[in-house]
Tab-separated table of N, CA and C in Angstrom:
chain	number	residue	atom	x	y	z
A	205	UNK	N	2.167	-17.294	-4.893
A	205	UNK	CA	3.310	-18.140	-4.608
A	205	UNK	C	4.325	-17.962	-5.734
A	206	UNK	N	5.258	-17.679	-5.408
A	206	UNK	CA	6.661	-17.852	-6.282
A	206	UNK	C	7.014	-19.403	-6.358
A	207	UNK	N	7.109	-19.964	-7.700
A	207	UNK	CA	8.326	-20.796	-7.684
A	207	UNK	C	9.607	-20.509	-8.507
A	208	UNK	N	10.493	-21.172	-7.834
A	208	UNK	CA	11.782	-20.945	-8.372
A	208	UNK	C	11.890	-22.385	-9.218
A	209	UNK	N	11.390	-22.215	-10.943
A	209	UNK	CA	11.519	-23.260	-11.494
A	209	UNK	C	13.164	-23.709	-12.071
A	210	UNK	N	13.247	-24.950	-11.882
A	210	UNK	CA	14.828	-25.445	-12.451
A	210	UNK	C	15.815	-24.774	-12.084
A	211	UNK	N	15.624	-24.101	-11.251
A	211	UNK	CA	16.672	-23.293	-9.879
A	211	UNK	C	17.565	-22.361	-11.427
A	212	UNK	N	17.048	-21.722	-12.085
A	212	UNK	CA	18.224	-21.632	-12.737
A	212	UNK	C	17.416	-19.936	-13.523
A	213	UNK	N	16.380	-19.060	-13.254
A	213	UNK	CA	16.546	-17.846	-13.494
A	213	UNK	C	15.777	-16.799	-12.331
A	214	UNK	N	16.158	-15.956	-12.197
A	214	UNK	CA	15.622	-14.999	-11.611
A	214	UNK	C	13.900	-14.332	-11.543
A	215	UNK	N	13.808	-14.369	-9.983
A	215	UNK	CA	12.516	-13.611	-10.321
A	215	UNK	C	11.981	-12.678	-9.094
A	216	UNK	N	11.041	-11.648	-9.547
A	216	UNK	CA	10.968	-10.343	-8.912
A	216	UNK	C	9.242	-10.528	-8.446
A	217	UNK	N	9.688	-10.089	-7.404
A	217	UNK	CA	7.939	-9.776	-6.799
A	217	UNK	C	7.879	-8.390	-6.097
A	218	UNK	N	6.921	-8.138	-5.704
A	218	UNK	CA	6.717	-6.889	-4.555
A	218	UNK	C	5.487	-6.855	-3.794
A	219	UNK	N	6.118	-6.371	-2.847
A	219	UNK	CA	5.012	-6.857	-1.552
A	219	UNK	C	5.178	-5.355	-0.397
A	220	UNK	N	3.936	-5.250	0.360
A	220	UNK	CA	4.020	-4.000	1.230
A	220	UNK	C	4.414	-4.717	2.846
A	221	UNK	N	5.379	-3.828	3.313
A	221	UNK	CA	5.709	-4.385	4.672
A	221	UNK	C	4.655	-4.574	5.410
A	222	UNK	N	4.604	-5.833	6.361
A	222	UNK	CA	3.901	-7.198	7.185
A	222	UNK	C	3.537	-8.073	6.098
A	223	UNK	N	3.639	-7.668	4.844
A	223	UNK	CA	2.537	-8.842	4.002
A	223	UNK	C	3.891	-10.147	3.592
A	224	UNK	N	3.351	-11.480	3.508
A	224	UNK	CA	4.069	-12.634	3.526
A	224	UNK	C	4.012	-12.930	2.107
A	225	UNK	N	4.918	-13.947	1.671
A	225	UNK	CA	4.638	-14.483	0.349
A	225	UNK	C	5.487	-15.996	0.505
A	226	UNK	N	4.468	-17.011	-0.164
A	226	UNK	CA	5.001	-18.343	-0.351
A	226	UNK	C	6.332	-18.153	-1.481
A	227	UNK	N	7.306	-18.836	-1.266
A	227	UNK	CA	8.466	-19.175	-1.998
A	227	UNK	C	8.932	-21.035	-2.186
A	228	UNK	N	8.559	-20.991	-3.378
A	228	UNK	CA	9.119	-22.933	-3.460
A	228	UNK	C	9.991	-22.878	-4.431
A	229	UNK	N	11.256	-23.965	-3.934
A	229	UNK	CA	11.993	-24.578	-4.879
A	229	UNK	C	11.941	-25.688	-6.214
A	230	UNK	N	11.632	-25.777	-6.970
A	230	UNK	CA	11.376	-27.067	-7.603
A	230	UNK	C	12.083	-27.017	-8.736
A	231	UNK	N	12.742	-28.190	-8.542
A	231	UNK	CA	12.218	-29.643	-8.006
A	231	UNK	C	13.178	-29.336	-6.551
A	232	UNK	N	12.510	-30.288	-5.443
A	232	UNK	CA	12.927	-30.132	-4.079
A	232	UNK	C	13.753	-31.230	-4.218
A	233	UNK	N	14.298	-31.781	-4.573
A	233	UNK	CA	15.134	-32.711	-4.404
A	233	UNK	C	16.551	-32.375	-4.053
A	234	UNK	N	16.783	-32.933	-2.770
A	234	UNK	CA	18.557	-32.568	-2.770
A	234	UNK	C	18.152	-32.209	-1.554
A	235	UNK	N	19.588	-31.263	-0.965
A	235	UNK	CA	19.541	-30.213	-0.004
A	235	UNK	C	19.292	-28.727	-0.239
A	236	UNK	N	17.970	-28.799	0.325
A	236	UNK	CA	17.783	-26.910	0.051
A	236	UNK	C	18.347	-26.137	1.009
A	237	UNK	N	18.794	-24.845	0.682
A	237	UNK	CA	19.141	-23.472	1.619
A	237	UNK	C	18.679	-22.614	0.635
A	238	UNK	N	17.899	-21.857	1.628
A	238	UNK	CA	18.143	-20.368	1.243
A	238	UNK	C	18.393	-19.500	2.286
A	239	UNK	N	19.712	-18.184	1.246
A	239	UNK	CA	20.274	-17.396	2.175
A	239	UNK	C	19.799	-15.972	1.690
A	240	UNK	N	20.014	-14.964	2.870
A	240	UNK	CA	19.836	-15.308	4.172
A	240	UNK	C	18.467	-15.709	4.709
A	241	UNK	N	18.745	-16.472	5.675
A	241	UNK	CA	17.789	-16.896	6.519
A	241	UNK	C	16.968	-16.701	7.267
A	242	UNK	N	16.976	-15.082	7.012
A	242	UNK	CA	16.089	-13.972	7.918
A	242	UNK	C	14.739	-13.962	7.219
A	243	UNK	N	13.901	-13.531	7.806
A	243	UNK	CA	12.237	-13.773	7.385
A	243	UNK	C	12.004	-15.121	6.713
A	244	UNK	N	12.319	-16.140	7.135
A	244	UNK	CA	11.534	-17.054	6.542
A	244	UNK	C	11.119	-18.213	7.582
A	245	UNK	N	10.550	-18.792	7.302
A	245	UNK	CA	9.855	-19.730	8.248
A	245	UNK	C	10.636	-21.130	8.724
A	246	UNK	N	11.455	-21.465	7.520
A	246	UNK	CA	12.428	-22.776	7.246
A	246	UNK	C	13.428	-22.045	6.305
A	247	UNK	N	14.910	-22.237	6.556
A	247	UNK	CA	15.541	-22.411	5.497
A	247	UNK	C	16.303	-23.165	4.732
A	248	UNK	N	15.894	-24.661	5.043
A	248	UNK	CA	15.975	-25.425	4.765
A	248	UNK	C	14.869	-26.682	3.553
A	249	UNK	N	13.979	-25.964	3.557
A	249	UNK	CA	12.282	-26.332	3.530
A	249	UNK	C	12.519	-25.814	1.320
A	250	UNK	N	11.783	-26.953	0.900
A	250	UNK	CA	11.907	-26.141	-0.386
A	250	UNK	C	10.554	-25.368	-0.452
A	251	UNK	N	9.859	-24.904	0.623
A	251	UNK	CA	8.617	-24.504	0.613
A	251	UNK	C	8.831	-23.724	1.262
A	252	UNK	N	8.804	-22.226	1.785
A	252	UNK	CA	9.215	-21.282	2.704
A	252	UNK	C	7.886	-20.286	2.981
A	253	UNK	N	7.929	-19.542	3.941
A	253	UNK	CA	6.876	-18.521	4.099
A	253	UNK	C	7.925	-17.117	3.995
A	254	UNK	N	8.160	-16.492	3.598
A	254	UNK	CA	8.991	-15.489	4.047
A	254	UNK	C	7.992	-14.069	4.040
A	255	UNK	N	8.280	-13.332	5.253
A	255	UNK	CA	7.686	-12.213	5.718
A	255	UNK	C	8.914	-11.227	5.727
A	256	UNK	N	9.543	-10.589	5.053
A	256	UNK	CA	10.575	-9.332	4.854
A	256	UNK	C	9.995	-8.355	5.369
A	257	UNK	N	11.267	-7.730	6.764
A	257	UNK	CA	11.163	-6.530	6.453
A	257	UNK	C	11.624	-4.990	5.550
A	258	UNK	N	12.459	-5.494	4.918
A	258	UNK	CA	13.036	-4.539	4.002
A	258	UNK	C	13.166	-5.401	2.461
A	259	UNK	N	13.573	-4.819	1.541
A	259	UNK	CA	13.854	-5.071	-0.029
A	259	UNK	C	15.025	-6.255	0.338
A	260	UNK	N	14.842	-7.175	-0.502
A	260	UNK	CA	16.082	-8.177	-0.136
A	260	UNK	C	16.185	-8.986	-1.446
A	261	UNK	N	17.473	-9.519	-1.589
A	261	UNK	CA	17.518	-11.125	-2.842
A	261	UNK	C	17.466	-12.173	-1.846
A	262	UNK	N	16.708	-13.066	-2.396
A	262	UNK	CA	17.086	-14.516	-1.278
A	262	UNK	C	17.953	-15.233	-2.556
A	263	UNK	N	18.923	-15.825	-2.128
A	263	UNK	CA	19.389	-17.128	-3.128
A	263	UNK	C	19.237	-18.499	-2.658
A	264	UNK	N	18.593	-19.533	-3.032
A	264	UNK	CA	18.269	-20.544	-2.930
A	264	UNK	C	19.068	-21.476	-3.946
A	265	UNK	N	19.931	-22.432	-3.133
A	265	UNK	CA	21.105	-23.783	-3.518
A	265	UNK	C	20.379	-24.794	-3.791
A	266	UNK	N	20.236	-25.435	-3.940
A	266	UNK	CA	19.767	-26.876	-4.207
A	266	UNK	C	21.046	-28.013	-4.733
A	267	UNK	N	21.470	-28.974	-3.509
A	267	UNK	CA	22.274	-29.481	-3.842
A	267	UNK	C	22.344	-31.296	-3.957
A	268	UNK	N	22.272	-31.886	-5.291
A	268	UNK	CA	21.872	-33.083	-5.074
A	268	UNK	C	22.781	-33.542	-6.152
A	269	UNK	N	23.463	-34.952	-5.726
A	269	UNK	CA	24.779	-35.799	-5.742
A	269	UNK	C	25.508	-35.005	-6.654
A	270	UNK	N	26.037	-34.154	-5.373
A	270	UNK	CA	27.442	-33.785	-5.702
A	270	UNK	C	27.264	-32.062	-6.764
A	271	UNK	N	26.102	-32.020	-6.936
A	271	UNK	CA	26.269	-30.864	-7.842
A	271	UNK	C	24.742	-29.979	-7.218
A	272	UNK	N	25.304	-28.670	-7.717
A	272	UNK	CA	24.847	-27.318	-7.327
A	272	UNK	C	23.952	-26.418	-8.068
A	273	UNK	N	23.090	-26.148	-7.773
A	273	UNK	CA	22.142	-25.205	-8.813
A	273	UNK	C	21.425	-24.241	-8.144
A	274	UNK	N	21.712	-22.861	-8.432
A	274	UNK	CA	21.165	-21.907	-7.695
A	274	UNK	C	19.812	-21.075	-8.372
A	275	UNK	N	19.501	-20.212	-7.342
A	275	UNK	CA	18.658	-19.291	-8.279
A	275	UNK	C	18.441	-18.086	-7.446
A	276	UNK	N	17.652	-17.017	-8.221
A	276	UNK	CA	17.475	-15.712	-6.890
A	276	UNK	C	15.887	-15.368	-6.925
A	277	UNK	N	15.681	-14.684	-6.225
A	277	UNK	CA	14.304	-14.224	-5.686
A	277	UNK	C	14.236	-12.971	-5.565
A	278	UNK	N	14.139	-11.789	-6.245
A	278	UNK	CA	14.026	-10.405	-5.426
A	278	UNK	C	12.948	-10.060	-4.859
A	279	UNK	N	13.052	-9.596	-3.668
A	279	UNK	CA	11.751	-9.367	-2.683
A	279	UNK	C	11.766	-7.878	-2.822
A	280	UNK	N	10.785	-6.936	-3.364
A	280	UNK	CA	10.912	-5.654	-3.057
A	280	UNK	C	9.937	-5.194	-2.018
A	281	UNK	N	9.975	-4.780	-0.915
A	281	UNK	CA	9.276	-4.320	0.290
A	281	UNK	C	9.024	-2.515	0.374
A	282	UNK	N	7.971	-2.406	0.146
A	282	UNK	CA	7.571	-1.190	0.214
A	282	UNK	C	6.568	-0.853	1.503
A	283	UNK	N	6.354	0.831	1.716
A	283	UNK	CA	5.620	1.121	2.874
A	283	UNK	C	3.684	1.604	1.987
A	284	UNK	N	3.325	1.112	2.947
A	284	UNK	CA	1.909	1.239	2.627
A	284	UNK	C	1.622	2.952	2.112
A	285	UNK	N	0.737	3.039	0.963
A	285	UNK	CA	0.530	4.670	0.680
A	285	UNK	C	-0.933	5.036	0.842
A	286	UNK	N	-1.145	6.722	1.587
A	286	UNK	CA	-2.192	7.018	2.003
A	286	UNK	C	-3.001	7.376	0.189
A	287	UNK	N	-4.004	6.452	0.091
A	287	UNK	CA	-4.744	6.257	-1.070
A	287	UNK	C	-6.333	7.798	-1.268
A	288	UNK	N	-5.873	8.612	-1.987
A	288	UNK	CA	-6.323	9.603	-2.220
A	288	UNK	C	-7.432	10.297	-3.369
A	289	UNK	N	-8.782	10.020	-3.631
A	289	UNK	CA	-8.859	10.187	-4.766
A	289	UNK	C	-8.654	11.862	-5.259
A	290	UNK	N	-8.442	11.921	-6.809
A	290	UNK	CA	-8.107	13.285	-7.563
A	290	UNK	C	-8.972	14.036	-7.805
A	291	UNK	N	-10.526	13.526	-7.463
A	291	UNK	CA	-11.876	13.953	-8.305
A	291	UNK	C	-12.885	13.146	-7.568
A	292	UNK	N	-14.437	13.965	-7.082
A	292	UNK	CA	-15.451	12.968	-6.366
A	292	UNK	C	-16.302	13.985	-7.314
A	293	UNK	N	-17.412	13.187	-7.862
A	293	UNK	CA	-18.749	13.500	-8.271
A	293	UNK	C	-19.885	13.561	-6.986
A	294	UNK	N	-20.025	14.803	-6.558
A	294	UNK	CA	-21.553	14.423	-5.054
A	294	UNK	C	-22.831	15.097	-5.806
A	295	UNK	N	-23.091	13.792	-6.830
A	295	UNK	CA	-24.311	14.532	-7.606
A	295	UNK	C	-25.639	13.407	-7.186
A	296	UNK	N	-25.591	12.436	-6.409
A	296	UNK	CA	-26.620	11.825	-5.358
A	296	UNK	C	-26.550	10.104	-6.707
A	297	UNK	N	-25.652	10.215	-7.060
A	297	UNK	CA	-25.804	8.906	-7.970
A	297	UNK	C	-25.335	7.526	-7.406
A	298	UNK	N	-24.279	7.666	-5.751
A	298	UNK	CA	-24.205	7.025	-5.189
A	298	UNK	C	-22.988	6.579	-5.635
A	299	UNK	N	-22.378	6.997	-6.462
A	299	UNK	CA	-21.078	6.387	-6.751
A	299	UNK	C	-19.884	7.488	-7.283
A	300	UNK	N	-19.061	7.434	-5.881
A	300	UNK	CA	-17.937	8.541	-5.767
A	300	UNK	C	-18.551	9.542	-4.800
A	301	UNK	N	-19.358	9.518	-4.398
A	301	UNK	CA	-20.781	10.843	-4.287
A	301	UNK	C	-19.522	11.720	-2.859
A	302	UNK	N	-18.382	11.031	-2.246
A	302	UNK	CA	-18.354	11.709	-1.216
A	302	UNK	C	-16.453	11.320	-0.806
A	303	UNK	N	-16.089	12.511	-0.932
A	303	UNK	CA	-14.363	12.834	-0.692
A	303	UNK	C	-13.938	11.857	0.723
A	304	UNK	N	-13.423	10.665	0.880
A	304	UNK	CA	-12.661	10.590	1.965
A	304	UNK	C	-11.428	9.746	1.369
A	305	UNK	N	-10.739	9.313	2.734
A	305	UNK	CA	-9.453	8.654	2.382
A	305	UNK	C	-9.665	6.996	2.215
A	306	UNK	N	-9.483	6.370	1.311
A	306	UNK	CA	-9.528	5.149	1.277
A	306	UNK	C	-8.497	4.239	1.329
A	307	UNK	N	-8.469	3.317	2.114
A	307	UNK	CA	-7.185	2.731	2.501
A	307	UNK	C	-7.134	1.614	3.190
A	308	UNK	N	-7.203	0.287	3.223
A	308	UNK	CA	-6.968	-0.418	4.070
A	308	UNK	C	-6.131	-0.770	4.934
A	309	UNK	N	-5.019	-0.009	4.704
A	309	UNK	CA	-3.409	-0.069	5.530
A	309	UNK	C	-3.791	1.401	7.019
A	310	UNK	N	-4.907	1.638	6.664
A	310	UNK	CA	-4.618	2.434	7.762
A	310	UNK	C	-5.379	2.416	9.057
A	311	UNK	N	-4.882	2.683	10.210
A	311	UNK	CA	-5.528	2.167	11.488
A	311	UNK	C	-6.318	3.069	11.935
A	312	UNK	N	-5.846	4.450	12.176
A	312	UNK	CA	-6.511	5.560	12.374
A	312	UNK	C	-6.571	7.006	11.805
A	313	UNK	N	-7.441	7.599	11.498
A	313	UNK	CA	-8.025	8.674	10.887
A	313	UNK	C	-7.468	9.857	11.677
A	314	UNK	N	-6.370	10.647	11.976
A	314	UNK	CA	-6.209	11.149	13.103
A	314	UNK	C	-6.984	12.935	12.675
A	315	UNK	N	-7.073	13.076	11.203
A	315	UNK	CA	-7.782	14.228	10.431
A	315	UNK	C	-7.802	13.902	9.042
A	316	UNK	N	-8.906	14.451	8.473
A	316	UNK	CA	-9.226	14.725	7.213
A	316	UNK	C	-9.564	16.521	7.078
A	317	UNK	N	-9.168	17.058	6.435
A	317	UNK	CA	-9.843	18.858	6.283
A	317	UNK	C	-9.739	19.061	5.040
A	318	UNK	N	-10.894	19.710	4.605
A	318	UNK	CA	-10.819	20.121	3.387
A	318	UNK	C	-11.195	21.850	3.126
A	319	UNK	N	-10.293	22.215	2.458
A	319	UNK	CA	-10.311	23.908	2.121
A	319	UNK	C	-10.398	24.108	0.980
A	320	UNK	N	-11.356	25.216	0.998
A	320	UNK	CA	-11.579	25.928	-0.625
A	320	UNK	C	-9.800	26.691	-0.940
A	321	UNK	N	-9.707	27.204	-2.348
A	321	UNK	CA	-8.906	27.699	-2.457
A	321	UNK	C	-8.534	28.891	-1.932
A	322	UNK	N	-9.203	29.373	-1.171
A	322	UNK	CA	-9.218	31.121	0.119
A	322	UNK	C	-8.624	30.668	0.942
A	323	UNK	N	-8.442	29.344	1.503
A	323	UNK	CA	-7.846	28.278	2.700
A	323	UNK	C	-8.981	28.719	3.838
A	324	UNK	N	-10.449	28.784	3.225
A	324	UNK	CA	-11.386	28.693	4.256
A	324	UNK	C	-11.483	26.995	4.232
A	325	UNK	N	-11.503	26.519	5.661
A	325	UNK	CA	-12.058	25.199	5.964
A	325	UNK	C	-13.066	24.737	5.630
A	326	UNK	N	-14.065	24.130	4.673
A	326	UNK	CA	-14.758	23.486	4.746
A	326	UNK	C	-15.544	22.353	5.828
A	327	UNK	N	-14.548	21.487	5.834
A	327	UNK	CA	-15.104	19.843	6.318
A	327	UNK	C	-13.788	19.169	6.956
A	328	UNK	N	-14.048	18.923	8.215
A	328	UNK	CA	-12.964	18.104	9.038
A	328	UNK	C	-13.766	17.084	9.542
A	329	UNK	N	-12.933	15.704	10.069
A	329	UNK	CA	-13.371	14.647	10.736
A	329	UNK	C	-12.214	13.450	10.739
A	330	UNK	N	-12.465	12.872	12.188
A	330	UNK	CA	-11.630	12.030	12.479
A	330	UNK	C	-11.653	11.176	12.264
A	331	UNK	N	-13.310	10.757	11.923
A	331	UNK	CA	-13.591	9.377	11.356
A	331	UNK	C	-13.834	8.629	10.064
A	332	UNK	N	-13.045	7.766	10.099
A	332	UNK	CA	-12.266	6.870	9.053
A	332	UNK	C	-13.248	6.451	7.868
A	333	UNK	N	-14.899	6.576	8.358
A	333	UNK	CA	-15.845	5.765	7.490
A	333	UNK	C	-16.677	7.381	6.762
A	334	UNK	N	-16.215	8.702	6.962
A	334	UNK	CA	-16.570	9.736	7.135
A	334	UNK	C	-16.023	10.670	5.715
A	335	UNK	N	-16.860	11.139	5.342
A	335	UNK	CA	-15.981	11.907	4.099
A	335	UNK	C	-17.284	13.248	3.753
A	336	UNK	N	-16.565	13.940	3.029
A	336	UNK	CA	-16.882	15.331	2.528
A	336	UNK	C	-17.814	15.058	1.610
A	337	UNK	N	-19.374	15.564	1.201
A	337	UNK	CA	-20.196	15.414	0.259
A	337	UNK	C	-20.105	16.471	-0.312
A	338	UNK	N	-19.527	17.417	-0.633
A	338	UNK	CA	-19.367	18.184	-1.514
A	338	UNK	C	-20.138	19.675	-0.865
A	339	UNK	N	-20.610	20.029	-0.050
A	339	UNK	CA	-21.359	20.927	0.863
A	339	UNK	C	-20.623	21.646	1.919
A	340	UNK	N	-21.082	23.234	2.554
A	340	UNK	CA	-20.442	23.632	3.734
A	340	UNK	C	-22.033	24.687	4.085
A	341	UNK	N	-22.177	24.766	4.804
A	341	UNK	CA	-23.157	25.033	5.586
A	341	UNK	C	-24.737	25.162	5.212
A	342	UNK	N	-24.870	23.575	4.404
A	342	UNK	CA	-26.245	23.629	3.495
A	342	UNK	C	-25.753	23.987	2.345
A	343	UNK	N	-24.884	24.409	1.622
A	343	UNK	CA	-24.819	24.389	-0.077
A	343	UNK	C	-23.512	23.795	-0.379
A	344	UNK	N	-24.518	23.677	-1.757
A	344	UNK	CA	-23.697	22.393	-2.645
A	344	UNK	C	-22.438	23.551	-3.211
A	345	UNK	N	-21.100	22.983	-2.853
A	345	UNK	CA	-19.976	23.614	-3.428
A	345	UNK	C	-20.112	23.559	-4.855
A	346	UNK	N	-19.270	24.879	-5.499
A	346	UNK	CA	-18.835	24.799	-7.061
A	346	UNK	C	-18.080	24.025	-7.716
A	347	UNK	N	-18.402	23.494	-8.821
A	347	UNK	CA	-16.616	22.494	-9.439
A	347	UNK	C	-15.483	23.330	-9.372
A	348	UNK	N	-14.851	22.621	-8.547
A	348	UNK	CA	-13.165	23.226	-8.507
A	348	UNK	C	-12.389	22.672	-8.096
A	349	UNK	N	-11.218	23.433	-8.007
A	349	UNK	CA	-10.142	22.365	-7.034
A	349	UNK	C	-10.256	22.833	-5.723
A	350	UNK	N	-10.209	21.893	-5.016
A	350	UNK	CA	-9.920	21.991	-3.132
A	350	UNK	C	-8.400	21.174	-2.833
A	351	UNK	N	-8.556	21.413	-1.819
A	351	UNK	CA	-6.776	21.297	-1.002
A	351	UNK	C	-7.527	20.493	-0.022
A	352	UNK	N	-6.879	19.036	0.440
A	352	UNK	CA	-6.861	18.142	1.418
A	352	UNK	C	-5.706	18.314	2.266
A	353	UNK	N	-6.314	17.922	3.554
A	353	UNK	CA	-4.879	17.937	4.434
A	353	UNK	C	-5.176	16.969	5.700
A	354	UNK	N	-4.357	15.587	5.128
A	354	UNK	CA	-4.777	14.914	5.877
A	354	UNK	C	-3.629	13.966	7.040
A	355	UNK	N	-4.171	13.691	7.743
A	355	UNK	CA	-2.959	12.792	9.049
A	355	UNK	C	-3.834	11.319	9.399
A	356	UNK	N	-2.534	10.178	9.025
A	356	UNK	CA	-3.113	9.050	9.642
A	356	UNK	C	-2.064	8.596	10.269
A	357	UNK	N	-2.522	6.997	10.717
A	357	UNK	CA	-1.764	6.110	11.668
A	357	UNK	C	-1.846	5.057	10.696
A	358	UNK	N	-0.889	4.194	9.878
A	358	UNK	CA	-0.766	3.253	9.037
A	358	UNK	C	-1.181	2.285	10.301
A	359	UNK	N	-1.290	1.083	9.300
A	359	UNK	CA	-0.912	-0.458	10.625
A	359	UNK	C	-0.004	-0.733	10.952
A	360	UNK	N	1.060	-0.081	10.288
A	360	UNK	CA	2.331	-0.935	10.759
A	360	UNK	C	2.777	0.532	11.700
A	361	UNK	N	1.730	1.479	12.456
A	361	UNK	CA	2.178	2.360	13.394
A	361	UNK	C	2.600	3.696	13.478
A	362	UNK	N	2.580	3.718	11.967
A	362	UNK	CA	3.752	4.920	11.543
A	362	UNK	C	2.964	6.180	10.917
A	363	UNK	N	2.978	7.500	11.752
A	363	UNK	CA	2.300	8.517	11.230
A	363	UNK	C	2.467	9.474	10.099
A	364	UNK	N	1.419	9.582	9.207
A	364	UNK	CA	2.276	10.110	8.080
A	364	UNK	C	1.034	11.088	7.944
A	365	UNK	N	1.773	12.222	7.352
A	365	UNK	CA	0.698	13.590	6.556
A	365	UNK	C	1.121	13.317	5.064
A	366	UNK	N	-0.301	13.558	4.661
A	366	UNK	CA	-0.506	14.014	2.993
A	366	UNK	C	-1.145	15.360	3.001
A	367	UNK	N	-0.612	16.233	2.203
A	367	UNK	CA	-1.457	17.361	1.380
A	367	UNK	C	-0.954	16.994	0.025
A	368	UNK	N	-2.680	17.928	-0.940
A	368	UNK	CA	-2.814	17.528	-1.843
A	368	UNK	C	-4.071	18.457	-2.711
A	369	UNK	N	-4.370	18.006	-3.460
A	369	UNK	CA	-5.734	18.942	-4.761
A	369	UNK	C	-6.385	17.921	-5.240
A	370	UNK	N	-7.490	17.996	-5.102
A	370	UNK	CA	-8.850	17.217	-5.825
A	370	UNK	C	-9.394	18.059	-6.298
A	371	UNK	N	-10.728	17.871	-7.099
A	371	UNK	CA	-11.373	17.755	-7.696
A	371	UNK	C	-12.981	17.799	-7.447
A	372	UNK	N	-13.601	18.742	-7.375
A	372	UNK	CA	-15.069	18.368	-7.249
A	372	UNK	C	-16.307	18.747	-8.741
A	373	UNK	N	-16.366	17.523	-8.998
A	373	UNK	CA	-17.212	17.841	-10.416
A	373	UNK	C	-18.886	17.515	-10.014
A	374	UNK	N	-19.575	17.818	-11.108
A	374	UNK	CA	-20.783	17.261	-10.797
A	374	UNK	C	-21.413	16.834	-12.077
């Protein structure tokens, strides 16, 4: 929750598009506005929900007998990023042991592939809970770098490709 204390300095948050954030005025006394009035739940309310879709300032008035006190809010709205690690250990220790995409912003797995540096294919799969153990037809790969090339479906719908270089140590 943001508050906007004593209506009287600035303050910055950041948030990934669909995600909401509480905004309060205090002290609520008086008449509140905040402008503009887009994504928020009340703008009248010294308590607001606001859900942005893009980067925005809100300014919030507070007006009580006869006098005025403002303040601002910067909302920065960003798009969700396909989360990649640089390096997996698949040495059976159970932790890192296996290359996939990790991400909670994303809906669907539409590919994962992974290629040695020859751009022979290794390891493909569509599924999201699914990742590369470090192996291609019964043997354990060498430490090196590999090339990912991957396609998803965020939640908020929107298809995006990553390529990229990891890491396989042991």
């Amino acid at each position: 929750m943001i508050l906007v204390e004593h209506i009287l300095c600035s303050t910055y948050t950041s948030l990934l598009i669909g995600e909401s954030i509480e905004l309060e005025a205090i002290p609520s006394l008086g008449n509140i506005e905040w402008a503009p009035g887009i994504f928020l739940n009340c703008d009248t309310c010294s308590s607001v929900t606001s859900t942005p879709e893009y980067t925005l300032y809100y300014i919030v008035s507070r007006e009580d007998n006869g006098c005025i006190a403002y303040d601002t809010v910067y909302i920065e709205v960003n798009e969700p990023q396909v989360f990649v690690p640089t390096a997996f250990t698949p040495n059976g220790d159970k932790d890192n042991d296996i290359f996939q995409v990790i991400d909670k912003y994303i809906n669907e797995l539409i590919v994962l592939r992974v290629f040695n540096r020859w751009g022979e294919m290794l390891y493909q799969t569509n599924d999201i809970n699914a990742g590369w153990d470090g192996s291609f037809k019964g043997e354990d790969q060498e430490i090196d770098t590999y090339i990912y090339d991957i396609e998803v479906i965020m939640y908020t719908g929107k298809t995006v490709k990553v390529h990229g270089f990891f890491l396989l140590l042991r």
